[in-house]
mmCIF file with all atom_site columns, C-alpha atoms in Angstrom:
data_model
loop_
_atom_site.group_PDB
_atom_site.id
_atom_site.type_symbol
_atom_site.label_atom_id
_atom_site.label_alt_id
_atom_site.label_comp_id
_atom_site.label_asym_id
_atom_site.label_entity_id
_atom_site.label_seq_id
_atom_site.pdbx_PDB_ins_code
_atom_site.Cartn_x
_atom_site.Cartn_y
_atom_site.Cartn_z
_atom_site.occupancy
_atom_site.B_iso_or_equiv
_atom_site.pdbx_formal_charge
_atom_site.auth_seq_id
_atom_site.auth_comp_id
_atom_site.auth_asym_id
_atom_site.auth_atom_id
_atom_site.pdbx_PDB_model_num
ATOM 1   C CA . HIS A 1 1   ? 21.882  15.328  -1.060  1.00 55.00 ? 2   HIS A CA 1
ATOM 2   C CA . LEU A 1 2   ? 19.477  15.823  -3.797  1.00 59.00 ? 3   LEU A CA 1
ATOM 3   C CA . PHE A 1 3   ? 17.303  13.050  -2.339  1.00 61.00 ? 4   PHE A CA 1
ATOM 4   C CA . PRO A 1 4   ? 16.805  13.859  1.400   1.00 60.00 ? 5   PRO A CA 1
ATOM 5   C CA . ARG A 1 5   ? 15.776  10.636  3.434   1.00 59.00 ? 6   ARG A CA 1
ATOM 6   C CA . LYS A 1 6   ? 12.018  10.561  3.929   1.00 53.00 ? 7   LYS A CA 1
ATOM 7   C CA . PRO A 1 7   ? 10.482  9.051   7.158   1.00 50.00 ? 8   PRO A CA 1
ATOM 8   C CA . SER A 1 8   ? 8.776   5.819   6.508   1.00 46.00 ? 9   SER A CA 1
ATOM 9   C CA . LYS A 1 9   ? 5.011   5.569   7.162   1.00 44.00 ? 10  LYS A CA 1
ATOM 10  C CA . CYS A 1 10  ? 4.256   4.094   10.530  1.00 44.00 ? 11  CYS A CA 1
ATOM 11  C CA . CYS A 1 11  ? 1.178   2.463   12.036  1.00 44.00 ? 12  CYS A CA 1
ATOM 12  C CA . ALA A 1 12  ? -0.386  3.656   15.200  1.00 46.00 ? 13  ALA A CA 1
ATOM 13  C CA . SER A 1 13  ? -3.132  1.128   15.438  1.00 45.00 ? 14  SER A CA 1
ATOM 14  C CA . ARG A 1 14  ? -2.342  -0.067  18.879  1.00 47.00 ? 15  ARG A CA 1
ATOM 15  C CA . ALA A 1 15  ? -3.046  3.471   20.347  1.00 46.00 ? 16  ALA A CA 1
ATOM 16  C CA . PHE A 1 16  ? -6.250  3.561   18.318  1.00 47.00 ? 17  PHE A CA 1
ATOM 17  C CA . ALA A 1 17  ? -7.221  0.085   19.470  1.00 49.00 ? 18  ALA A CA 1
ATOM 18  C CA . GLY A 1 18  ? -6.839  1.128   23.086  1.00 51.00 ? 19  GLY A CA 1
ATOM 19  C CA . ARG A 1 19  ? -9.205  4.141   22.522  1.00 52.00 ? 20  ARG A CA 1
ATOM 20  C CA . LEU A 1 20  ? -11.602 1.874   20.733  1.00 49.00 ? 21  LEU A CA 1
ATOM 21  C CA . ARG A 1 21  ? -11.745 -0.624  23.523  1.00 54.00 ? 22  ARG A CA 1
ATOM 22  C CA . PHE A 1 22  ? -12.531 2.197   25.892  1.00 52.00 ? 23  PHE A CA 1
ATOM 23  C CA . CYS A 1 23  ? -15.453 3.305   23.685  1.00 50.00 ? 24  CYS A CA 1
ATOM 24  C CA . THR A 1 24  ? -16.690 -0.421  23.603  1.00 51.00 ? 25  THR A CA 1
ATOM 25  C CA . PHE A 1 25  ? -16.433 -0.341  27.398  1.00 50.00 ? 26  PHE A CA 1
ATOM 26  C CA . LEU A 1 26  ? -18.650 2.741   27.528  1.00 47.00 ? 27  LEU A CA 1
ATOM 27  C CA . MET A 1 27  ? -21.179 1.256   25.094  1.00 51.00 ? 28  MET A CA 1
ATOM 28  C CA . ALA A 1 28  ? -21.230 -2.062  27.059  1.00 54.00 ? 29  ALA A CA 1
ATOM 29  C CA . ASN A 1 29  ? -21.879 -0.193  30.333  1.00 54.00 ? 30  ASN A CA 1
ATOM 30  C CA . HIS A 1 30  ? -24.799 1.776   28.601  1.00 52.00 ? 31  HIS A CA 1
ATOM 31  C CA . LEU A 1 31  ? -22.989 5.079   28.924  1.00 50.00 ? 32  LEU A CA 1
ATOM 32  C CA . SER A 1 32  ? -23.964 7.793   26.506  1.00 52.00 ? 33  SER A CA 1
ATOM 33  C CA . TRP A 1 33  ? -23.278 7.860   22.735  1.00 47.00 ? 34  TRP A CA 1
ATOM 34  C CA . LEU A 1 34  ? -21.765 11.261  23.385  1.00 49.00 ? 35  LEU A CA 1
ATOM 35  C CA . ALA A 1 35  ? -19.091 9.943   25.675  1.00 50.00 ? 36  ALA A CA 1
ATOM 36  C CA . CYS A 1 36  ? -18.463 7.266   23.026  1.00 46.00 ? 37  CYS A CA 1
ATOM 37  C CA . GLY A 1 37  ? -18.101 10.032  20.295  1.00 53.00 ? 38  GLY A CA 1
ATOM 38  C CA . ALA A 1 38  ? -15.693 12.015  22.657  1.00 53.00 ? 39  ALA A CA 1
ATOM 39  C CA . ALA A 1 39  ? -13.653 8.856   23.144  1.00 49.00 ? 40  ALA A CA 1
ATOM 40  C CA . ILE A 1 40  ? -13.377 8.254   19.350  1.00 51.00 ? 41  ILE A CA 1
ATOM 41  C CA . GLY A 1 41  ? -12.509 11.956  18.874  1.00 57.00 ? 42  GLY A CA 1
ATOM 42  C CA . ALA A 1 42  ? -9.871  11.659  21.597  1.00 55.00 ? 43  ALA A CA 1
ATOM 43  C CA . ALA A 1 43  ? -8.527  8.458   19.935  1.00 54.00 ? 44  ALA A CA 1
ATOM 44  C CA . SER A 1 44  ? -8.098  10.231  16.592  1.00 56.00 ? 45  SER A CA 1
ATOM 45  C CA . ALA A 1 45  ? -6.090  13.063  18.382  1.00 60.00 ? 46  ALA A CA 1
ATOM 46  C CA . GLY A 1 46  ? -4.215  10.449  20.189  1.00 61.00 ? 47  GLY A CA 1
ATOM 47  C CA . VAL A 1 47  ? -3.382  8.662   17.033  1.00 56.00 ? 48  VAL A CA 1
ATOM 48  C CA . VAL A 1 48  ? -2.096  11.775  15.299  1.00 53.00 ? 49  VAL A CA 1
ATOM 49  C CA . ALA A 1 49  ? -0.085  12.682  18.386  1.00 59.00 ? 50  ALA A CA 1
ATOM 50  C CA . TYR A 1 50  ? 1.447   9.175   18.595  1.00 58.00 ? 51  TYR A CA 1
ATOM 51  C CA . VAL A 1 51  ? 2.269   9.251   14.790  1.00 53.00 ? 52  VAL A CA 1
ATOM 52  C CA . LEU A 1 52  ? 3.960   12.692  15.042  1.00 59.00 ? 53  LEU A CA 1
ATOM 53  C CA . ARG A 1 53  ? 6.043   11.928  18.098  1.00 65.00 ? 54  ARG A CA 1
ATOM 54  C CA . ARG A 1 54  ? 7.071   8.267   17.295  1.00 62.00 ? 55  ARG A CA 1
ATOM 55  C CA . PRO A 1 55  ? 10.699  7.977   16.055  1.00 64.00 ? 56  PRO A CA 1
ATOM 56  C CA . ARG A 1 56  ? 10.862  6.829   12.423  1.00 64.00 ? 57  ARG A CA 1
ATOM 57  C CA . ARG A 1 57  ? 13.330  4.354   11.131  1.00 66.00 ? 58  ARG A CA 1
ATOM 58  C CA . PRO A 1 58  ? 14.445  5.387   7.585   1.00 81.00 ? 59  PRO A CA 1
ATOM 59  C CA . ARG A 1 59  ? 14.209  2.769   4.938   1.00 89.00 ? 60  ARG A CA 1
ATOM 60  C CA . LYS A 1 60  ? 17.375  1.813   3.048   1.00 95.00 ? 61  LYS A CA 1
ATOM 61  C CA . ARG A 1 61  ? 17.958  3.438   -0.335  1.00 97.00 ? 62  ARG A CA 1
ATOM 62  C CA . VAL A 1 62  ? 18.386  0.923   -3.221  1.00 97.00 ? 63  VAL A CA 1
ATOM 63  C CA . PHE A 1 63  ? 19.956  2.037   -6.404  1.00 97.00 ? 64  PHE A CA 1
ATOM 64  C CA . VAL A 1 64  ? 19.645  0.452   -9.847  1.00 97.00 ? 65  VAL A CA 1
ATOM 65  C CA . SER A 1 65  ? 20.688  1.638   -13.237 1.00 95.00 ? 66  SER A CA 1
ATOM 66  C CA . GLY A 1 66  ? 19.954  0.785   -16.835 1.00 91.00 ? 67  GLY A CA 1
ATOM 67  C CA . CYS A 1 67  ? 18.817  1.768   -20.371 1.00 90.00 ? 68  CYS A CA 1
ATOM 68  C CA . PHE A 1 68  ? 15.170  0.562   -19.873 1.00 91.00 ? 69  PHE A CA 1
ATOM 69  C CA . ASP A 1 69  ? 14.461  1.448   -23.583 1.00 88.00 ? 70  ASP A CA 1
ATOM 70  C CA . LEU A 1 70  ? 12.353  -1.451  -24.368 1.00 87.00 ? 71  LEU A CA 1
ATOM 71  C CA . LEU A 1 71  ? 10.549  -1.758  -20.996 1.00 88.00 ? 72  LEU A CA 1
ATOM 72  C CA . HIS A 1 72  ? 9.275   -5.382  -20.321 1.00 87.00 ? 73  HIS A CA 1
ATOM 73  C CA . SER A 1 73  ? 8.257   -7.785  -17.656 1.00 87.00 ? 74  SER A CA 1
ATOM 74  C CA . GLY A 1 74  ? 11.959  -8.595  -16.817 1.00 88.00 ? 75  GLY A CA 1
ATOM 75  C CA . HIS A 1 75  ? 12.472  -4.930  -15.834 1.00 90.00 ? 76  HIS A CA 1
ATOM 76  C CA . VAL A 1 76  ? 9.384   -4.922  -13.673 1.00 92.00 ? 77  VAL A CA 1
ATOM 77  C CA . ALA A 1 77  ? 10.495  -8.045  -11.920 1.00 92.00 ? 78  ALA A CA 1
ATOM 78  C CA . PHE A 1 78  ? 13.968  -6.593  -11.392 1.00 93.00 ? 79  PHE A CA 1
ATOM 79  C CA . PHE A 1 79  ? 12.480  -3.402  -9.778  1.00 95.00 ? 80  PHE A CA 1
ATOM 80  C CA . LYS A 1 80  ? 10.045  -5.539  -7.613  1.00 95.00 ? 81  LYS A CA 1
ATOM 81  C CA . GLU A 1 81  ? 13.088  -7.624  -6.239  1.00 95.00 ? 82  GLU A CA 1
ATOM 82  C CA . ALA A 1 82  ? 15.128  -4.516  -5.604  1.00 96.00 ? 83  ALA A CA 1
ATOM 83  C CA . ALA A 1 83  ? 12.400  -2.695  -3.959  1.00 96.00 ? 84  ALA A CA 1
ATOM 84  C CA . GLN A 1 84  ? 12.076  -5.475  -1.391  1.00 96.00 ? 85  GLN A CA 1
ATOM 85  C CA . LEU A 1 85  ? 15.206  -4.011  0.194   1.00 97.00 ? 86  LEU A CA 1
ATOM 86  C CA . GLY A 1 86  ? 14.191  -0.426  0.391   1.00 96.00 ? 87  GLY A CA 1
ATOM 87  C CA . ASP A 1 87  ? 13.104  2.632   -1.473  1.00 96.00 ? 88  ASP A CA 1
ATOM 88  C CA . LEU A 1 88  ? 14.100  2.184   -5.101  1.00 97.00 ? 89  LEU A CA 1
ATOM 89  C CA . TYR A 1 89  ? 15.918  4.910   -7.007  1.00 97.00 ? 90  TYR A CA 1
ATOM 90  C CA . VAL A 1 90  ? 16.382  4.249   -10.730 1.00 97.00 ? 91  VAL A CA 1
ATOM 91  C CA . SER A 1 91  ? 19.025  5.945   -12.730 1.00 96.00 ? 92  SER A CA 1
ATOM 92  C CA . VAL A 1 92  ? 17.825  5.772   -16.427 1.00 95.00 ? 93  VAL A CA 1
ATOM 93  C CA . GLY A 1 93  ? 20.640  6.010   -19.032 1.00 93.00 ? 94  GLY A CA 1
ATOM 94  C CA . ASN A 1 94  ? 20.713  9.288   -21.031 1.00 94.00 ? 95  ASN A CA 1
ATOM 95  C CA . ASP A 1 95  ? 20.269  9.147   -24.687 1.00 92.00 ? 96  ASP A CA 1
ATOM 96  C CA . ALA A 1 96  ? 23.995  9.783   -25.485 1.00 92.00 ? 97  ALA A CA 1
ATOM 97  C CA . CYS A 1 97  ? 24.971  6.875   -23.229 1.00 89.00 ? 98  CYS A CA 1
ATOM 98  C CA . ILE A 1 98  ? 22.556  4.506   -24.617 1.00 88.00 ? 99  ILE A CA 1
ATOM 99  C CA . THR A 1 99  ? 23.651  5.453   -28.224 1.00 90.00 ? 100 THR A CA 1
ATOM 100 C CA . GLN A 1 100 ? 27.259  4.900   -27.102 1.00 88.00 ? 101 GLN A CA 1
ATOM 101 C CA . LEU A 1 101 ? 26.628  1.523   -25.465 1.00 85.00 ? 102 LEU A CA 1
ATOM 102 C CA . LYS A 1 102 ? 24.087  -0.009  -27.837 1.00 83.00 ? 103 LYS A CA 1
ATOM 103 C CA . LYS A 1 103 ? 22.279  2.070   -30.489 1.00 87.00 ? 104 LYS A CA 1
ATOM 104 C CA . LYS A 1 104 ? 20.150  5.078   -30.674 1.00 90.00 ? 105 LYS A CA 1
ATOM 105 C CA . PRO A 1 105 ? 17.262  4.561   -28.231 1.00 89.00 ? 106 PRO A CA 1
ATOM 106 C CA . MET A 1 106 ? 13.815  3.828   -29.447 1.00 92.00 ? 107 MET A CA 1
ATOM 107 C CA . PHE A 1 107 ? 12.212  6.257   -26.738 1.00 94.00 ? 108 PHE A CA 1
ATOM 108 C CA . PRO A 1 108 ? 13.908  9.492   -25.584 1.00 95.00 ? 109 PRO A CA 1
ATOM 109 C CA . GLU A 1 109 ? 15.249  9.733   -22.021 1.00 95.00 ? 110 GLU A CA 1
ATOM 110 C CA . ALA A 1 110 ? 12.237  11.758  -20.631 1.00 96.00 ? 111 ALA A CA 1
ATOM 111 C CA . GLU A 1 111 ? 9.756   9.251   -21.895 1.00 96.00 ? 112 GLU A CA 1
ATOM 112 C CA . ARG A 1 112 ? 11.828  6.362   -20.441 1.00 94.00 ? 113 ARG A CA 1
ATOM 113 C CA . VAL A 1 113 ? 11.966  8.162   -17.069 1.00 96.00 ? 114 VAL A CA 1
ATOM 114 C CA . TYR A 1 114 ? 8.165   8.718   -17.217 1.00 97.00 ? 115 TYR A CA 1
ATOM 115 C CA . MET A 1 115 ? 7.551   4.929   -17.967 1.00 95.00 ? 116 MET A CA 1
ATOM 116 C CA . VAL A 1 116 ? 9.921   3.679   -15.211 1.00 96.00 ? 117 VAL A CA 1
ATOM 117 C CA . SER A 1 117 ? 8.497   6.267   -12.724 1.00 96.00 ? 118 SER A CA 1
ATOM 118 C CA . SER A 1 118 ? 5.011   4.856   -13.322 1.00 95.00 ? 119 SER A CA 1
ATOM 119 C CA . ILE A 1 119 ? 5.812   1.400   -12.013 1.00 96.00 ? 120 ILE A CA 1
ATOM 120 C CA . ARG A 1 120 ? 4.785   1.007   -8.468  1.00 95.00 ? 121 ARG A CA 1
ATOM 121 C CA . TRP A 1 121 ? 7.986   -0.482  -7.201  1.00 95.00 ? 122 TRP A CA 1
ATOM 122 C CA . VAL A 1 122 ? 9.947   2.703   -8.068  1.00 97.00 ? 123 VAL A CA 1
ATOM 123 C CA . HIS A 1 123 ? 10.285  5.503   -5.485  1.00 96.00 ? 124 HIS A CA 1
ATOM 124 C CA . HIS A 1 124 ? 12.022  7.872   -7.837  1.00 96.00 ? 125 HIS A CA 1
ATOM 125 C CA . ALA A 1 125 ? 13.534  7.663   -11.397 1.00 96.00 ? 126 ALA A CA 1
ATOM 126 C CA . PHE A 1 126 ? 15.817  10.184  -13.090 1.00 96.00 ? 127 PHE A CA 1
ATOM 127 C CA . VAL A 1 127 ? 18.064  10.669  -16.036 1.00 96.00 ? 128 VAL A CA 1
ATOM 128 C CA . ALA A 1 128 ? 21.607  9.374   -15.477 1.00 94.00 ? 129 ALA A CA 1
ATOM 129 C CA . GLU A 1 129 ? 24.393  11.922  -15.499 1.00 93.00 ? 130 GLU A CA 1
ATOM 130 C CA . GLY A 1 130 ? 27.333  9.528   -16.221 1.00 86.00 ? 131 GLY A CA 1
ATOM 131 C CA . MET A 1 131 ? 28.374  7.853   -19.473 1.00 88.00 ? 132 MET A CA 1
ATOM 132 C CA . GLY A 1 132 ? 29.019  4.127   -20.101 1.00 84.00 ? 133 GLY A CA 1
ATOM 133 C CA . HIS A 1 133 ? 28.700  2.226   -16.714 1.00 86.00 ? 134 HIS A CA 1
ATOM 134 C CA . ASP A 1 134 ? 30.175  5.115   -14.691 1.00 89.00 ? 135 ASP A CA 1
ATOM 135 C CA . GLN A 1 135 ? 27.534  5.800   -12.097 1.00 93.00 ? 136 GLN A CA 1
ATOM 136 C CA . ALA A 1 136 ? 29.657  7.934   -9.714  1.00 94.00 ? 137 ALA A CA 1
ATOM 137 C CA . ALA A 1 137 ? 27.766  11.214  -10.039 1.00 95.00 ? 138 ALA A CA 1
ATOM 138 C CA . ASP A 1 138 ? 24.460  9.493   -9.551  1.00 96.00 ? 139 ASP A CA 1
ATOM 139 C CA . LEU A 1 139 ? 25.747  7.349   -6.637  1.00 96.00 ? 140 LEU A CA 1
ATOM 140 C CA . ASP A 1 140 ? 26.895  10.663  -4.940  1.00 96.00 ? 141 ASP A CA 1
ATOM 141 C CA . LYS A 1 141 ? 23.539  12.258  -5.682  1.00 95.00 ? 142 LYS A CA 1
ATOM 142 C CA . VAL A 1 142 ? 21.338  9.495   -4.318  1.00 96.00 ? 143 VAL A CA 1
ATOM 143 C CA . SER A 1 143 ? 23.809  8.201   -1.520  1.00 95.00 ? 144 SER A CA 1
ATOM 144 C CA . PRO A 1 144 ? 22.223  4.765   -1.564  1.00 97.00 ? 145 PRO A CA 1
ATOM 145 C CA . ASP A 1 145 ? 22.848  1.950   0.936   1.00 97.00 ? 146 ASP A CA 1
ATOM 146 C CA . ILE A 1 146 ? 22.591  -0.737  -1.664  1.00 97.00 ? 147 ILE A CA 1
ATOM 147 C CA . TYR A 1 147 ? 23.619  -0.977  -5.440  1.00 97.00 ? 148 TYR A CA 1
ATOM 148 C CA . PHE A 1 148 ? 21.433  -3.754  -6.955  1.00 97.00 ? 149 PHE A CA 1
ATOM 149 C CA . VAL A 1 149 ? 22.284  -5.254  -10.225 1.00 96.00 ? 150 VAL A CA 1
ATOM 150 C CA . ASN A 1 150 ? 21.393  -8.429  -12.155 1.00 92.00 ? 151 ASN A CA 1
ATOM 151 C CA . GLU A 1 151 ? 24.125  -10.858 -13.703 1.00 91.00 ? 152 GLU A CA 1
ATOM 152 C CA . ASP A 1 152 ? 24.139  -8.919  -17.005 1.00 88.00 ? 153 ASP A CA 1
ATOM 153 C CA . GLY A 1 153 ? 24.614  -5.461  -15.295 1.00 90.00 ? 154 GLY A CA 1
ATOM 154 C CA . ASP A 1 154 ? 27.500  -6.733  -13.013 1.00 94.00 ? 155 ASP A CA 1
ATOM 155 C CA . LYS A 1 155 ? 30.541  -4.593  -14.086 1.00 94.00 ? 156 LYS A CA 1
ATOM 156 C CA . PRO A 1 156 ? 33.945  -4.151  -12.352 1.00 95.00 ? 157 PRO A CA 1
ATOM 157 C CA . ILE A 1 157 ? 33.447  -0.257  -12.428 1.00 95.00 ? 158 ILE A CA 1
ATOM 158 C CA . LYS A 1 158 ? 30.182  -0.646  -10.581 1.00 96.00 ? 159 LYS A CA 1
ATOM 159 C CA . ARG A 1 159 ? 31.750  -2.838  -7.850  1.00 96.00 ? 160 ARG A CA 1
ATOM 160 C CA . GLN A 1 160 ? 34.614  -0.391  -7.605  1.00 97.00 ? 161 GLN A CA 1
ATOM 161 C CA . GLN A 1 161 ? 32.451  2.708   -7.199  1.00 97.00 ? 162 GLN A CA 1
ATOM 162 C CA . SER A 1 162 ? 30.243  0.938   -4.615  1.00 97.00 ? 163 SER A CA 1
ATOM 163 C CA . ALA A 1 163 ? 33.319  -0.121  -2.531  1.00 97.00 ? 164 ALA A CA 1
ATOM 164 C CA . GLU A 1 164 ? 34.822  3.346   -2.674  1.00 97.00 ? 165 GLU A CA 1
ATOM 165 C CA . ARG A 1 165 ? 31.542  4.681   -1.192  1.00 97.00 ? 166 ARG A CA 1
ATOM 166 C CA . GLY A 1 166 ? 30.834  1.930   1.272   1.00 97.00 ? 167 GLY A CA 1
ATOM 167 C CA . ILE A 1 167 ? 27.698  0.849   -0.571  1.00 97.00 ? 168 ILE A CA 1
ATOM 168 C CA . GLU A 1 168 ? 26.622  -2.751  -0.368  1.00 97.00 ? 169 GLU A CA 1
ATOM 169 C CA . TYR A 1 169 ? 26.735  -4.402  -3.837  1.00 97.00 ? 170 TYR A CA 1
ATOM 170 C CA . ILE A 1 170 ? 24.140  -7.116  -4.632  1.00 97.00 ? 171 ILE A CA 1
ATOM 171 C CA . VAL A 1 171 ? 24.114  -9.087  -7.763  1.00 97.00 ? 172 VAL A CA 1
ATOM 172 C CA . ALA A 1 172 ? 20.811  -10.985 -8.411  1.00 93.00 ? 173 ALA A CA 1
ATOM 173 C CA . ALA A 1 173 ? 19.929  -13.724 -10.703 1.00 88.00 ? 174 ALA A CA 1
ATOM 174 C CA . ARG A 1 174 ? 17.629  -12.894 -13.511 1.00 80.00 ? 175 ARG A CA 1
ATOM 175 C CA . GLU A 1 175 ? 14.386  -14.412 -12.334 1.00 78.00 ? 176 GLU A CA 1
ATOM 176 C CA . PRO A 1 176 ? 11.062  -13.819 -13.998 1.00 74.00 ? 177 PRO A CA 1
ATOM 177 C CA . ASP A 1 177 ? 7.859   -13.490 -11.947 1.00 77.00 ? 178 ASP A CA 1
ATOM 178 C CA . ALA A 1 178 ? 5.846   -16.716 -11.736 1.00 74.00 ? 179 ALA A CA 1
ATOM 179 C CA . GLY A 1 179 ? 4.387   -17.778 -15.008 1.00 74.00 ? 180 GLY A CA 1
ATOM 180 C CA . LEU A 1 180 ? 6.456   -15.353 -17.057 1.00 72.00 ? 181 LEU A CA 1
ATOM 181 C CA . ASP A 1 181 ? 9.278   -16.065 -19.518 1.00 71.00 ? 182 ASP A CA 1
ATOM 182 C CA . VAL A 1 182 ? 12.795  -14.616 -18.992 1.00 71.00 ? 183 VAL A CA 1
ATOM 183 C CA . ARG A 1 183 ? 13.013  -11.404 -20.872 1.00 67.00 ? 184 ARG A CA 1
ATOM 184 C CA . SER A 1 184 ? 16.024  -9.362  -21.865 1.00 64.00 ? 185 SER A CA 1
ATOM 185 C CA . SER A 1 185 ? 16.252  -6.512  -24.360 1.00 66.00 ? 186 SER A CA 1
ATOM 186 C CA . THR A 1 186 ? 20.072  -6.553  -24.320 1.00 59.00 ? 187 THR A CA 1
ATOM 187 C CA . SER A 1 187 ? 20.236  -8.884  -27.457 1.00 52.00 ? 188 SER A CA 1
ATOM 188 C CA . ILE A 1 188 ? 17.730  -7.002  -29.561 1.00 53.00 ? 189 ILE A CA 1
#
């Protein structure tokens, strides 16, 4: 696969906390600061060793697709909601596809990928290979666990391609973040 699964970050605070308690014990019993420093050094080495040997559970891959030409708060809320389910991979429609579906894009595909990539909820964004709503090539490339769409993006071909690959298909309601209006660039 083009996007190999990355191990998720883990926390080794319990191992560090145990070493820190030992250091506190040394200090409470008036043992030398040198011994305490050695305990902290051992704690750091112990934390590193723990992190390296601890089995990591991979996060799910969540796939979304769209034009994202006029990026707005609705897109950001959509990304935020999708990212709650796992690492978010965004397929940004190529220029030819956007022209075919709507009209010539205001921003070229490279710039749209740049803007989408800058959103903190997005793990990785790339230019879509397919045309229309056909996402087969990108689904095969990313190999997601979930295909996340909103009500406007729910299409029979997306459902079919997800089912053929055993990908969970989730349709979300278009919900703005608190205090924001519903936004859609589809009608523009």
